Amino acid sequence: MSSKSAERGRFLKMRMSPKEYQSFAKMREPSRSIFGNCLRAFLVGGAICVVGQALTEMFVHLMHMEREDASNPTVAVLILLSVVLTSMGVYDKLAQWAGAGSAVPVTGFANSMCSAALEHRSEGLVLGVGGNMFKLAGSVIVFGTVAAFFVGIAHWLLGTGGQS
């Protein structure tokens, strides 16, 4: 016990104003390469989109689907891949390296829901997984629904709704 209290005595208490602390923290913050971050985000986001396009082409040419019909299984496979990679811990490492590039809407959304489900699975299926999985995703779902409503109203008012 005496050694711990003796060690504590070696450190001086710092009294800094918030402004001084911000400048102190800024000096020790690692520098970030904006160009490198953008490049990684572009490459990973583009790679995810290329995989999606390859899946669409596969469904069109190998399964003889129409292009519009091929979009549904493409999205389903991208979601499945994202959930599997999240479960294995790969997607989170990729997201940490790529930043915003991994947030391509379908895969990023699936990753956020799967991560929340995995994090709270020890609390049970209903209260853990079910109760916490939609905390992050719920706001996205609500925003998407409200935005779709207003876009629908705009199409209706402009007379362009439902026309090809």
PDB file of C-alpha atoms in Angstrom:
ATOM      1  CA  MET A   1       0.000   0.000   0.000  1.00  0.00           C
ATOM      2  CA  SER A   2       2.771   2.400   0.855  1.00  0.00           C
ATOM      3  CA  SER A   3       4.426   1.909  -2.524  1.00  0.00           C
ATOM      4  CA  LYS A   4       1.240   2.837  -4.337  1.00  0.00           C
ATOM      5  CA  SER A   5       0.788   5.995  -2.343  1.00  0.00           C
ATOM      6  CA  ALA A   6       4.462   6.827  -2.838  1.00  0.00           C
ATOM      7  CA  GLU A   7       4.054   6.386  -6.602  1.00  0.00           C
ATOM      8  CA  ARG A   8       1.022   8.632  -6.605  1.00  0.00           C
ATOM      9  CA  GLY A   9       3.023  11.359  -4.942  1.00  0.00           C
ATOM     10  CA  ARG A  10       5.419  11.529  -7.880  1.00  0.00           C
ATOM     11  CA  PHE A  11       2.741  12.833 -10.211  1.00  0.00           C
ATOM     12  CA  LEU A  12       1.776  16.445 -10.030  1.00  0.00           C
ATOM     13  CA  LYS A  13      -1.834  17.426 -10.319  1.00  0.00           C
ATOM     14  CA  MET A  14      -2.427  19.371 -13.476  1.00  0.00           C
ATOM     15  CA  ARG A  15      -4.635  22.371 -13.375  1.00  0.00           C
ATOM     16  CA  MET A  16      -5.499  23.447 -16.888  1.00  0.00           C
ATOM     17  CA  SER A  17      -8.235  25.529 -18.308  1.00  0.00           C
ATOM     18  CA  PRO A  18     -10.329  23.865 -21.013  1.00  0.00           C
ATOM     19  CA  LYS A  19      -8.567  25.979 -23.622  1.00  0.00           C
ATOM     20  CA  GLU A  20      -5.122  24.915 -22.394  1.00  0.00           C
ATOM     21  CA  TYR A  21      -6.196  21.276 -22.356  1.00  0.00           C
ATOM     22  CA  GLN A  22      -7.448  21.485 -25.939  1.00  0.00           C
ATOM     23  CA  SER A  23      -4.125  22.864 -27.150  1.00  0.00           C
ATOM     24  CA  PHE A  24      -2.271  20.224 -25.074  1.00  0.00           C
ATOM     25  CA  ALA A  25      -4.371  17.416 -26.591  1.00  0.00           C
ATOM     26  CA  LYS A  26      -4.053  18.826 -30.103  1.00  0.00           C
ATOM     27  CA  MET A  27      -0.245  18.769 -29.880  1.00  0.00           C
ATOM     28  CA  ARG A  28      -0.297  15.063 -29.024  1.00  0.00           C
ATOM     29  CA  GLU A  29      -2.973  14.043 -31.518  1.00  0.00           C
ATOM     30  CA  PRO A  30      -1.656  11.833 -34.310  1.00  0.00           C
ATOM     31  CA  SER A  31      -1.698  13.482 -37.702  1.00  0.00           C
ATOM     32  CA  ARG A  32      -4.197  12.184 -40.204  1.00  0.00           C
ATOM     33  CA  SER A  33      -3.690  12.009 -43.910  1.00  0.00           C
ATOM     34  CA  ILE A  34      -6.871  13.329 -45.479  1.00  0.00           C
ATOM     35  CA  PHE A  35      -5.780  12.122 -48.907  1.00  0.00           C
ATOM     36  CA  GLY A  36      -4.996   8.639 -47.542  1.00  0.00           C
ATOM     37  CA  ASN A  37      -8.334   8.435 -45.724  1.00  0.00           C
ATOM     38  CA  CYS A  38     -10.212   9.478 -48.854  1.00  0.00           C
ATOM     39  CA  LEU A  39      -8.268   7.027 -51.004  1.00  0.00           C
ATOM     40  CA  ARG A  40      -8.956   4.097 -48.651  1.00  0.00           C
ATOM     41  CA  ALA A  41     -12.645   5.025 -48.420  1.00  0.00           C
ATOM     42  CA  PHE A  42     -12.878   5.274 -52.207  1.00  0.00           C
ATOM     43  CA  LEU A  43     -11.142   1.949 -52.780  1.00  0.00           C
ATOM     44  CA  VAL A  44     -13.175  -0.031 -50.242  1.00  0.00           C
ATOM     45  CA  GLY A  45     -16.496   1.612 -51.136  1.00  0.00           C
ATOM     46  CA  GLY A  46     -15.753   1.060 -54.805  1.00  0.00           C
ATOM     47  CA  ALA A  47     -14.783  -2.571 -54.189  1.00  0.00           C
ATOM     48  CA  ILE A  48     -18.082  -3.191 -52.381  1.00  0.00           C
ATOM     49  CA  CYS A  49     -19.951  -1.632 -55.298  1.00  0.00           C
ATOM     50  CA  VAL A  50     -17.963  -3.722 -57.805  1.00  0.00           C
ATOM     51  CA  VAL A  51     -18.906  -6.876 -55.880  1.00  0.00           C
ATOM     52  CA  GLY A  52     -22.545  -5.768 -56.007  1.00  0.00           C
ATOM     53  CA  GLN A  53     -22.335  -5.140 -59.752  1.00  0.00           C
ATOM     54  CA  ALA A  54     -20.651  -8.517 -60.306  1.00  0.00           C
ATOM     55  CA  LEU A  55     -23.449 -10.220 -58.365  1.00  0.00           C
ATOM     56  CA  THR A  56     -26.053  -8.424 -60.478  1.00  0.00           C
ATOM     57  CA  GLU A  57     -24.318  -9.480 -63.679  1.00  0.00           C
ATOM     58  CA  MET A  58     -24.112 -13.051 -62.393  1.00  0.00           C
ATOM     59  CA  PHE A  59     -27.854 -13.132 -61.697  1.00  0.00           C
ATOM     60  CA  VAL A  60     -28.622 -11.591 -65.088  1.00  0.00           C
ATOM     61  CA  HIS A  61     -26.378 -13.827 -67.195  1.00  0.00           C
ATOM     62  CA  LEU A  62     -26.225 -17.093 -65.270  1.00  0.00           C
ATOM     63  CA  MET A  63     -29.723 -17.138 -63.793  1.00  0.00           C
ATOM     64  CA  HIS A  64     -31.330 -15.461 -66.833  1.00  0.00           C
ATOM     65  CA  MET A  65     -33.047 -12.784 -64.735  1.00  0.00           C
ATOM     66  CA  GLU A  66     -34.128  -9.369 -65.865  1.00  0.00           C
ATOM     67  CA  ARG A  67     -31.890  -6.588 -64.565  1.00  0.00           C
ATOM     68  CA  GLU A  68     -34.649  -5.197 -62.315  1.00  0.00           C
ATOM     69  CA  ASP A  69     -35.359  -8.650 -60.881  1.00  0.00           C
ATOM     70  CA  ALA A  70     -31.666  -9.282 -60.229  1.00  0.00           C
ATOM     71  CA  SER A  71     -31.423  -6.360 -57.810  1.00  0.00           C
ATOM     72  CA  ASN A  72     -33.315  -8.125 -55.006  1.00  0.00           C
ATOM     73  CA  PRO A  73     -31.066 -11.183 -54.720  1.00  0.00           C
ATOM     74  CA  THR A  74     -28.015  -8.928 -55.144  1.00  0.00           C
ATOM     75  CA  VAL A  75     -29.008  -6.900 -52.102  1.00  0.00           C
ATOM     76  CA  ALA A  76     -29.775 -10.084 -50.153  1.00  0.00           C
ATOM     77  CA  VAL A  77     -26.340 -11.562 -50.926  1.00  0.00           C
ATOM     78  CA  LEU A  78     -24.579  -8.295 -49.998  1.00  0.00           C
ATOM     79  CA  ILE A  79     -26.448  -8.248 -46.675  1.00  0.00           C
ATOM     80  CA  LEU A  80     -25.568 -11.899 -46.052  1.00  0.00           C
ATOM     81  CA  LEU A  81     -21.886 -11.269 -46.841  1.00  0.00           C
ATOM     82  CA  SER A  82     -21.832  -8.248 -44.553  1.00  0.00           C
ATOM     83  CA  VAL A  83     -23.427 -10.159 -41.666  1.00  0.00           C
ATOM     84  CA  VAL A  84     -21.079 -13.127 -42.089  1.00  0.00           C
ATOM     85  CA  LEU A  85     -18.009 -10.873 -42.247  1.00  0.00           C
ATOM     86  CA  THR A  86     -19.248  -8.921 -39.209  1.00  0.00           C
ATOM     87  CA  SER A  87     -19.792 -12.149 -37.272  1.00  0.00           C
ATOM     88  CA  MET A  88     -16.241 -13.241 -38.047  1.00  0.00           C
ATOM     89  CA  GLY A  89     -14.833  -9.832 -37.017  1.00  0.00           C
ATOM     90  CA  VAL A  90     -13.534  -9.057 -40.505  1.00  0.00           C
ATOM     91  CA  TYR A  91     -15.949  -6.261 -41.450  1.00  0.00           C
ATOM     92  CA  ASP A  92     -15.152  -4.223 -38.329  1.00  0.00           C
ATOM     93  CA  LYS A  93     -11.414  -4.367 -39.074  1.00  0.00           C
ATOM     94  CA  LEU A  94     -12.133  -3.368 -42.670  1.00  0.00           C
ATOM     95  CA  ALA A  95     -14.336  -0.506 -41.461  1.00  0.00           C
ATOM     96  CA  GLN A  96     -11.640   0.694 -39.094  1.00  0.00           C
ATOM     97  CA  TRP A  97      -9.123   0.812 -41.940  1.00  0.00           C
ATOM     98  CA  ALA A  98     -11.462   2.127 -44.661  1.00  0.00           C
ATOM     99  CA  GLY A  99     -13.530   4.570 -42.636  1.00  0.00           C
ATOM    100  CA  ALA A 100     -16.541   5.895 -44.495  1.00  0.00           C
ATOM    101  CA  GLY A 101     -15.905   3.642 -47.487  1.00  0.00           C
ATOM    102  CA  SER A 102     -17.317   0.660 -45.608  1.00  0.00           C
ATOM    103  CA  ALA A 103     -20.530   2.531 -44.898  1.00  0.00           C
ATOM    104  CA  VAL A 104     -21.974   1.802 -48.332  1.00  0.00           C
ATOM    105  CA  PRO A 105     -25.677   1.863 -47.398  1.00  0.00           C
ATOM    106  CA  VAL A 106     -26.644  -1.807 -47.623  1.00  0.00           C
ATOM    107  CA  THR A 107     -23.525  -3.378 -46.143  1.00  0.00           C
ATOM    108  CA  GLY A 108     -22.945  -0.640 -43.577  1.00  0.00           C
ATOM    109  CA  PHE A 109     -26.538  -0.870 -42.366  1.00  0.00           C
ATOM    110  CA  ALA A 110     -26.338  -4.662 -42.101  1.00  0.00           C
ATOM    111  CA  ASN A 111     -23.043  -4.332 -40.228  1.00  0.00           C
ATOM    112  CA  SER A 112     -24.529  -1.898 -37.704  1.00  0.00           C
ATOM    113  CA  MET A 113     -27.503  -4.150 -37.002  1.00  0.00           C
ATOM    114  CA  CYS A 114     -25.413  -7.320 -36.757  1.00  0.00           C
ATOM    115  CA  SER A 115     -22.850  -5.645 -34.487  1.00  0.00           C
ATOM    116  CA  ALA A 116     -25.574  -4.499 -32.093  1.00  0.00           C
ATOM    117  CA  ALA A 117     -27.132  -7.975 -32.101  1.00  0.00           C
ATOM    118  CA  LEU A 118     -23.787  -9.639 -31.372  1.00  0.00           C
ATOM    119  CA  GLU A 119     -22.945  -7.155 -28.645  1.00  0.00           C
ATOM    120  CA  HIS A 120     -26.183  -7.756 -26.723  1.00  0.00           C
ATOM    121  CA  ARG A 121     -26.767 -11.461 -27.377  1.00  0.00           C
ATOM    122  CA  SER A 122     -25.764 -12.387 -23.818  1.00  0.00           C
ATOM    123  CA  GLU A 123     -28.819 -10.493 -22.530  1.00  0.00           C
ATOM    124  CA  GLY A 124     -31.200 -12.839 -24.371  1.00  0.00           C
ATOM    125  CA  LEU A 125     -32.986 -12.861 -27.684  1.00  0.00           C
ATOM    126  CA  VAL A 126     -35.878 -10.553 -26.832  1.00  0.00           C
ATOM    127  CA  LEU A 127     -34.415  -8.014 -24.409  1.00  0.00           C
ATOM    128  CA  GLY A 128     -30.829  -8.235 -25.645  1.00  0.00           C
ATOM    129  CA  VAL A 129     -30.841  -8.769 -29.395  1.00  0.00           C
ATOM    130  CA  GLY A 130     -34.371  -7.570 -30.176  1.00  0.00           C
ATOM    131  CA  GLY A 131     -34.287  -4.611 -27.812  1.00  0.00           C
ATOM    132  CA  ASN A 132     -30.899  -3.257 -28.774  1.00  0.00           C
ATOM    133  CA  MET A 133     -30.530  -4.195 -32.430  1.00  0.00           C
ATOM    134  CA  PHE A 134     -32.742  -1.346 -33.594  1.00  0.00           C
ATOM    135  CA  LYS A 135     -31.289   1.426 -31.409  1.00  0.00           C
ATOM    136  CA  LEU A 136     -28.940   2.591 -34.146  1.00  0.00           C
ATOM    137  CA  ALA A 137     -30.909   1.213 -37.066  1.00  0.00           C
ATOM    138  CA  GLY A 138     -34.227   2.609 -35.855  1.00  0.00           C
ATOM    139  CA  SER A 139     -33.306   6.196 -36.640  1.00  0.00           C
ATOM    140  CA  VAL A 140     -32.162   5.170 -40.114  1.00  0.00           C
ATOM    141  CA  ILE A 141     -35.426   3.325 -40.750  1.00  0.00           C
ATOM    142  CA  VAL A 142     -37.512   6.264 -39.515  1.00  0.00           C
ATOM    143  CA  PHE A 143     -35.510   8.785 -41.558  1.00  0.00           C
ATOM    144  CA  GLY A 144     -35.807   6.602 -44.673  1.00  0.00           C
ATOM    145  CA  THR A 145     -39.558   6.209 -44.222  1.00  0.00           C
ATOM    146  CA  VAL A 146     -40.140   9.922 -43.657  1.00  0.00           C
ATOM    147  CA  ALA A 147     -37.889  10.864 -46.586  1.00  0.00           C
ATOM    148  CA  ALA A 148     -39.727   8.394 -48.857  1.00  0.00           C
ATOM    149  CA  PHE A 149     -43.037   9.910 -47.767  1.00  0.00           C
ATOM    150  CA  PHE A 150     -41.953  13.433 -48.688  1.00  0.00           C
ATOM    151  CA  VAL A 151     -40.419  12.300 -51.982  1.00  0.00           C
ATOM    152  CA  GLY A 152     -43.728  10.567 -52.770  1.00  0.00           C
ATOM    153  CA  ILE A 153     -45.652  13.756 -51.982  1.00  0.00           C
ATOM    154  CA  ALA A 154     -43.288  15.750 -54.227  1.00  0.00           C
ATOM    155  CA  HIS A 155     -43.782  13.266 -57.084  1.00  0.00           C
ATOM    156  CA  TRP A 156     -47.537  13.429 -56.598  1.00  0.00           C
ATOM    157  CA  LEU A 157     -47.555  17.237 -56.562  1.00  0.00           C
ATOM    158  CA  LEU A 158     -45.343  17.422 -59.655  1.00  0.00           C
ATOM    159  CA  GLY A 159     -47.377  14.761 -61.426  1.00  0.00           C
ATOM    160  CA  THR A 160     -44.375  12.491 -62.014  1.00  0.00           C
ATOM    161  CA  GLY A 161     -45.277   9.678 -59.616  1.00  0.00           C
ATOM    162  CA  GLY A 162     -45.548   6.220 -61.162  1.00  0.00           C
ATOM    163  CA  GLN A 163     -44.540   7.287 -64.659  1.00  0.00           C
ATOM    164  CA  SER A 164     -41.595   5.739 -66.505  1.00  0.00           C
TER     165      SER A 164
END
